[in-house]
Coordinates of N, CA and C in Angstrom, one line a residue:
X21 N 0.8 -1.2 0.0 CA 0.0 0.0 0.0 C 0.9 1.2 0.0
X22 N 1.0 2.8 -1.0 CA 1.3 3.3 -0.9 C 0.8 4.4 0.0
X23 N -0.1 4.4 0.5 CA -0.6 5.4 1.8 C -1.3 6.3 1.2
X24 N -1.6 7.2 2.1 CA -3.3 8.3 1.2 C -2.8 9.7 2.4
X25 N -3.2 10.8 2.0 CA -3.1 11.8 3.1 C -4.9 12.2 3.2
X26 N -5.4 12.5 4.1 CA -6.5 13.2 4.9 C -6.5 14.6 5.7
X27 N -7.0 15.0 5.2 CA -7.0 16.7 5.6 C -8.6 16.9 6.2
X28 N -8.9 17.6 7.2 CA -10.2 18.1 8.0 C -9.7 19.1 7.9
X29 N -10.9 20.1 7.9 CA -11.2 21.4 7.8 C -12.1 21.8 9.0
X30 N -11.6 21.8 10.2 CA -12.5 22.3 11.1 C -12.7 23.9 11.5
X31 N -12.1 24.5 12.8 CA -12.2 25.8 12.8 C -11.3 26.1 13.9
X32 N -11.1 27.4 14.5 CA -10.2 27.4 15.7 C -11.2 27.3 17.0
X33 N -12.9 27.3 16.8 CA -13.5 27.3 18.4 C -13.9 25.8 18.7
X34 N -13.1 24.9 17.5 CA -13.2 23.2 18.1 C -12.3 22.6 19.1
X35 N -11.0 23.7 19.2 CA -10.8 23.6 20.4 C -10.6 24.6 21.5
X36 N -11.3 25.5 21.5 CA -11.4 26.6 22.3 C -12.8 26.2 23.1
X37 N -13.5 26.0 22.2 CA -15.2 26.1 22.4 C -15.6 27.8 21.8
X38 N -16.8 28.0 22.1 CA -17.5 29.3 21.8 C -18.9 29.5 22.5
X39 N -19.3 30.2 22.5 CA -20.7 30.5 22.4 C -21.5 30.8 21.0
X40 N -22.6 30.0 21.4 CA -23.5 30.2 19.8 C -23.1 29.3 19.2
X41 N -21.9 28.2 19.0 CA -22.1 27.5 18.1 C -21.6 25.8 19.0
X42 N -22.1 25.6 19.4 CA -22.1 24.6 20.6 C -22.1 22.9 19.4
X43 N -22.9 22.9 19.1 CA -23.2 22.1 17.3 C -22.2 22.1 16.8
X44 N -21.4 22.8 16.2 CA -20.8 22.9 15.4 C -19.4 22.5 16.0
X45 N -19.2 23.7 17.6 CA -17.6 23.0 17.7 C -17.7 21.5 18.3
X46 N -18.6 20.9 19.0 CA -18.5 19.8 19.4 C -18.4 18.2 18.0
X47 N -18.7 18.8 16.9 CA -18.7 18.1 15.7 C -17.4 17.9 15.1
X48 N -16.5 19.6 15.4 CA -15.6 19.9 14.8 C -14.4 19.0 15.5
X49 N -14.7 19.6 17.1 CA -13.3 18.6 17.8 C -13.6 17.2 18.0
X50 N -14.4 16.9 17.5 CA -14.8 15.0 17.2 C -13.7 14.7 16.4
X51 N -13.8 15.4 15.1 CA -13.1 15.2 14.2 C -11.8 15.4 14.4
X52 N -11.2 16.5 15.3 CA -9.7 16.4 15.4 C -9.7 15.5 16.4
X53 N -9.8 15.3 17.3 CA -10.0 13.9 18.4 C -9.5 12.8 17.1
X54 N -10.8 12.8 16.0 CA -10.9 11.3 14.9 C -9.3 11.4 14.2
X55 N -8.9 12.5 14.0 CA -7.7 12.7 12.8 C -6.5 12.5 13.9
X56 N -6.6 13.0 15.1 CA -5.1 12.4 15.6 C -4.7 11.3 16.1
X57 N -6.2 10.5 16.2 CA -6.1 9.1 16.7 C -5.7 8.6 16.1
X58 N -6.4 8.4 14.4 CA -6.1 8.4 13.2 C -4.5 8.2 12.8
X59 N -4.2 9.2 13.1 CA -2.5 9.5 12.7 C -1.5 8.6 13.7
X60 N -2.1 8.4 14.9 CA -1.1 7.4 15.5 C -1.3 6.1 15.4
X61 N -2.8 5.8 15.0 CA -2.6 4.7 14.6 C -2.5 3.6 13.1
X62 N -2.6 4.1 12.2 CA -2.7 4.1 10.9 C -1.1 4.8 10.3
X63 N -0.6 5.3 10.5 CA 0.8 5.5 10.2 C 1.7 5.3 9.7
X64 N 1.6 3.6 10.6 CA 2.2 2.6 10.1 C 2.0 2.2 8.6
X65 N 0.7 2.6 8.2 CA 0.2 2.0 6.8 C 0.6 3.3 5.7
X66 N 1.4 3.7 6.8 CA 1.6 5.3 5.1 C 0.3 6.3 5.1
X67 N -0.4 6.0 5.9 CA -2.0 7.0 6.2 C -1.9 8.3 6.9
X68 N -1.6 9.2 6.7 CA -1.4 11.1 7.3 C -2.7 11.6 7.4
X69 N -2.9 11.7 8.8 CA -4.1 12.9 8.9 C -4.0 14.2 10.0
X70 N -4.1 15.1 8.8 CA -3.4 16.6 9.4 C -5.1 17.3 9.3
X71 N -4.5 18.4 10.4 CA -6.3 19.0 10.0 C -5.6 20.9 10.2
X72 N -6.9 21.2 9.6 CA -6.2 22.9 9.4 C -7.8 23.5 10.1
X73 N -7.4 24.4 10.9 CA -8.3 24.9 11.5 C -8.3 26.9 11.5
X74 N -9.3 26.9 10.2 CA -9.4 28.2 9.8 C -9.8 29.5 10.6
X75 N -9.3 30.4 10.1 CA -10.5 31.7 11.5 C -11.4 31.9 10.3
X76 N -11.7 33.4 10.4 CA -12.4 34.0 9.8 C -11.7 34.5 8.2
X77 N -12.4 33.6 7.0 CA -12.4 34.2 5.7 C -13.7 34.1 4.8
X78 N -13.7 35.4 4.8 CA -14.5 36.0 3.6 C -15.3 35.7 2.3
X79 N -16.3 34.6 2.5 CA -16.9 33.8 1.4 C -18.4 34.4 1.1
X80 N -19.2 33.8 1.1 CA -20.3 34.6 0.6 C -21.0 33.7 1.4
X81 N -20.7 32.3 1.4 CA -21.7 31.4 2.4 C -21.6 31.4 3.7
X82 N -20.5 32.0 4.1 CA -20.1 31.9 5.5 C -20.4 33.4 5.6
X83 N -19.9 34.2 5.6 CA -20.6 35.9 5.7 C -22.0 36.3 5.6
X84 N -22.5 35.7 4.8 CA -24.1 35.8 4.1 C -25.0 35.0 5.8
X85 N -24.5 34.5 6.4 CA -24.9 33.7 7.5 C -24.2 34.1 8.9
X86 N -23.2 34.5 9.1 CA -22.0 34.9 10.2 C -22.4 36.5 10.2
X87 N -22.5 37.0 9.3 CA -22.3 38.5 9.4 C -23.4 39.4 8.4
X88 N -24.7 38.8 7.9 CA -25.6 39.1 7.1 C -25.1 40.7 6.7
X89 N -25.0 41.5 7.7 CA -25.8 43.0 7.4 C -24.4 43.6 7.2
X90 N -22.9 43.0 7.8 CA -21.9 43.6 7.4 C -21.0 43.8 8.6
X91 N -21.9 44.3 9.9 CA -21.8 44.9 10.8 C -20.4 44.5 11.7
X92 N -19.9 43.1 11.9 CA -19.1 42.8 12.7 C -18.0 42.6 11.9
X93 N -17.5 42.6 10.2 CA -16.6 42.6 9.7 C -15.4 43.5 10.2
X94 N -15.8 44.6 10.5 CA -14.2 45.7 11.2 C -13.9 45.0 12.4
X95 N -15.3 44.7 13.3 CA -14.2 44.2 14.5 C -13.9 43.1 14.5
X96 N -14.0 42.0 13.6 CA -13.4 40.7 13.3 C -11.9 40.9 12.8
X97 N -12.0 41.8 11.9 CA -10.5 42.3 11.7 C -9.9 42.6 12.6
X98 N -10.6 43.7 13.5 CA -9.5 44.1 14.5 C -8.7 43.5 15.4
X99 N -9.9 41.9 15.8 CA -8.6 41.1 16.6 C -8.0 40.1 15.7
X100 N -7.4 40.6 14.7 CA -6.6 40.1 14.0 C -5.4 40.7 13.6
X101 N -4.4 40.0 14.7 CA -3.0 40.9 14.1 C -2.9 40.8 13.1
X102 N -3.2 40.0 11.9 CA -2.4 40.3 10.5 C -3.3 41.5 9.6
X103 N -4.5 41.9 10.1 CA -5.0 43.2 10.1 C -6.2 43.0 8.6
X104 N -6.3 41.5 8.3 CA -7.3 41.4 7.7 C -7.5 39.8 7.8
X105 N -8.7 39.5 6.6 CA -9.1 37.9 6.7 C -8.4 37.3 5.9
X106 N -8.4 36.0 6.4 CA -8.1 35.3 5.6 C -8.6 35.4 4.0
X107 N -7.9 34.1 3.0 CA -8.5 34.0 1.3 C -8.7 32.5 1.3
X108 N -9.4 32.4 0.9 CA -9.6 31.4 0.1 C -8.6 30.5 -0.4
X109 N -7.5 31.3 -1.4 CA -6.6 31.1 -2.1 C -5.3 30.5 -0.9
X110 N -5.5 31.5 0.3 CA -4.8 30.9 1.2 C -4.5 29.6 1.8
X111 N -6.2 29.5 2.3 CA -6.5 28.0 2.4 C -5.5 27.2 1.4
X112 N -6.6 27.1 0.2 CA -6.4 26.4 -0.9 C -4.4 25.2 -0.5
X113 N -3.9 26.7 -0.9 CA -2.3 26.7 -0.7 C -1.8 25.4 0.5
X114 N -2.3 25.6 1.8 CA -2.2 25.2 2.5 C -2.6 24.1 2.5
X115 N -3.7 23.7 2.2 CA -4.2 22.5 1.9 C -3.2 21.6 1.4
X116 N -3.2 22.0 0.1 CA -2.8 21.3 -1.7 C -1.2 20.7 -0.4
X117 N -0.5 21.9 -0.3 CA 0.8 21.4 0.4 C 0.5 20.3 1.3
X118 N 0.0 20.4 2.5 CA -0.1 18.7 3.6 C -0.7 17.9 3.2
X119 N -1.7 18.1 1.6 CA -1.5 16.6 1.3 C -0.3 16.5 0.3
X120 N 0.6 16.7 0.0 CA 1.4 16.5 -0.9 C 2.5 15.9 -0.9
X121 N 3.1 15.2 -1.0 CA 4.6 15.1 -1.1 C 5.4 15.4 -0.1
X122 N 5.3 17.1 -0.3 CA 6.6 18.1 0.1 C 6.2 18.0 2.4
X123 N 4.6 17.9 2.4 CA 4.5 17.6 4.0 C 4.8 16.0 4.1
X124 N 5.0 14.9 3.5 CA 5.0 13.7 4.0 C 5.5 13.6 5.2
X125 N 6.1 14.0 6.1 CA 6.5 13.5 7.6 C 5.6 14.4 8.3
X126 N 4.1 14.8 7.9 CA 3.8 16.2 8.6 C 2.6 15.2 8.9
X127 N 2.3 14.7 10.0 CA 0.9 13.6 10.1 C 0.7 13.9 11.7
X128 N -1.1 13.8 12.0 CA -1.4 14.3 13.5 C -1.3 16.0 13.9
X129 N -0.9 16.6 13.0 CA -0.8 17.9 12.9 C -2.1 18.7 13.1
X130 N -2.0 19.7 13.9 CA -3.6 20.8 13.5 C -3.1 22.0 14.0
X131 N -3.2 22.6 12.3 CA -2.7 23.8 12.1 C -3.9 24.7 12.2
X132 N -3.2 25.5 13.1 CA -4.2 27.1 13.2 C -4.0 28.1 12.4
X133 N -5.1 28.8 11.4 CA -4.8 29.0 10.3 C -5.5 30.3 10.2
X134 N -5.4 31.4 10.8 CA -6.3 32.7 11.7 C -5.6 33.7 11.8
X135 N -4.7 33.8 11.2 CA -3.8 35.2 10.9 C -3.0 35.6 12.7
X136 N -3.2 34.9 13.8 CA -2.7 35.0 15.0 C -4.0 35.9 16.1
X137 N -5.3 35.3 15.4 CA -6.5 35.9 16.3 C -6.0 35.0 17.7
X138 N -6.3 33.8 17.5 CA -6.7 33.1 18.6 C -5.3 33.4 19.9
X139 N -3.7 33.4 19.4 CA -2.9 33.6 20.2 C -3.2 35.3 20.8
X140 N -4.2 36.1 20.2 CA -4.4 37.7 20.7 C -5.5 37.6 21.4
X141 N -6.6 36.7 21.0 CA -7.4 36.8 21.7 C -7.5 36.2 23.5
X142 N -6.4 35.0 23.2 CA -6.2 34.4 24.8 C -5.1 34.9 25.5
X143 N -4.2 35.8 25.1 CA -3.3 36.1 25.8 C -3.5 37.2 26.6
X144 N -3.5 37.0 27.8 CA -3.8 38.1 29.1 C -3.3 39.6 28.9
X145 N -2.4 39.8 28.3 CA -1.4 41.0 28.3 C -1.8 41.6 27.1
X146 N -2.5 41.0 25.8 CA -2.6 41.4 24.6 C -3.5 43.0 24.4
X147 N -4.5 42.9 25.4 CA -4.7 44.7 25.4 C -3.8 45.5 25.1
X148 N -2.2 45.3 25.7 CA -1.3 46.4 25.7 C -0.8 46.6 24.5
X149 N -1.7 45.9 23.0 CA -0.9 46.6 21.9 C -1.8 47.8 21.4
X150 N -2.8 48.2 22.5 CA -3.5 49.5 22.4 C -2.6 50.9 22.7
X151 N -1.6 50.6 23.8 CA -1.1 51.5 23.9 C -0.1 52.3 23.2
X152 N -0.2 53.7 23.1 CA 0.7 54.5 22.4 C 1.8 54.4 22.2
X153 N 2.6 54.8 21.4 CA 4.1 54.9 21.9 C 4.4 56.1 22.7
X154 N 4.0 57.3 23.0 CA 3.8 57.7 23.9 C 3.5 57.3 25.6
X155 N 2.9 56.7 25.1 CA 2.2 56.2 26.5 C 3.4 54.9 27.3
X156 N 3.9 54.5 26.1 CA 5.3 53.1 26.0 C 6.2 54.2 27.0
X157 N 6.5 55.5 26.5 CA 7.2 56.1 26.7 C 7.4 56.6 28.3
X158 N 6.2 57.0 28.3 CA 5.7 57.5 30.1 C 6.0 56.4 30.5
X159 N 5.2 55.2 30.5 CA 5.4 53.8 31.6 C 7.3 53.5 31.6
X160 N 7.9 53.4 30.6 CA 9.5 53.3 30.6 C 9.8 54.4 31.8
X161 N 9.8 55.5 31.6 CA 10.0 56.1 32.6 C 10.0 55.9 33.8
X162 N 8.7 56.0 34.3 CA 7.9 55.4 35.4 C 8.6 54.4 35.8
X163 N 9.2 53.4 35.0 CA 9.6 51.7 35.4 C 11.0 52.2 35.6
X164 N 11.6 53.3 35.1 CA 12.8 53.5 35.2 C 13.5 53.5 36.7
X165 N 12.4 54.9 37.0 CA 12.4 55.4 38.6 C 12.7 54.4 39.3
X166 N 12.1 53.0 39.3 CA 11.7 52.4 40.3 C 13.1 51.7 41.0
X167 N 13.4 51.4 42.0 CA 14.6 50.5 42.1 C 14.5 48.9 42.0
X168 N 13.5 48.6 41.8 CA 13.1 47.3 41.4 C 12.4 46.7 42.6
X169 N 11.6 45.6 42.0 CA 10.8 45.1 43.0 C 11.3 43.5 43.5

């Protein structure tokens, strides 16, 4: 047997969870649960199962339903450090590659695939890229004074 690659397409709240879509992530992390079990045990037979877990991009079926009227598109962007949505074309890319060839040693994998929302949205400290450089400037100071704690 020359082996097969398997790719899932789930989301980033299958393993976070969310609100409002309770359905959906519980379906989604089944499947990465199914694909890594998958990958350790099937392996052996040349069988890869990687999964890619998308944020927010811009389709017509998923927006037309997520965001009808338009309204939350800016601030979907805004917790996204790379400062817009994903493409399609992105995906695509990504995909085509871990099944291909060039990932063959890449198996049990789940890639987050969200421009660095989900590391901004969970990190405790992440507010602070509100602050000015000004304001950078006063707290340096401030921290300067101090003789340390």
């Amino acid at each position: 047997m020359s082996g097969a690659s398997f790719l899932a397409i789930t989301t980033i709240y299958a393993e976070t969870g969310s609100g409002f879509v309770v359905p959906s992530a519980s379906a989604k992390a089944g499947v990465e649960a199914m694909s890594k079990s998958l990958a350790a045990e099937w392996g052996k037979y040349g069988m890869r199962f990687n999964v890619i877990q998308p944020g927010p991009i811009k389709t017509k079926g998923a927006f037309s339903r997520l965001d009808p009227t338009g309204a939350f598109e800016k601030e979907i962007i805004d917790r996204i450090p790379c400062g817009r949505l994903g493409t399609v074309e992105e995906l695509a890319n990504l995909a085509a590659f871990l099944c291909s060839d060039y990932a063959s040693w890449i198996n049990g994998a789940v890639i987050r695939f969200d421009g660095g929302e989900e590391v901004l949205i969970s990190g405790e400290f992440n507010s602070l890229r509100k602050v000015t450089r000004e304001q950078w400037d006063t707290i340096e100071g401030l921290i300067r004074k101090t003789k340390g704690s």
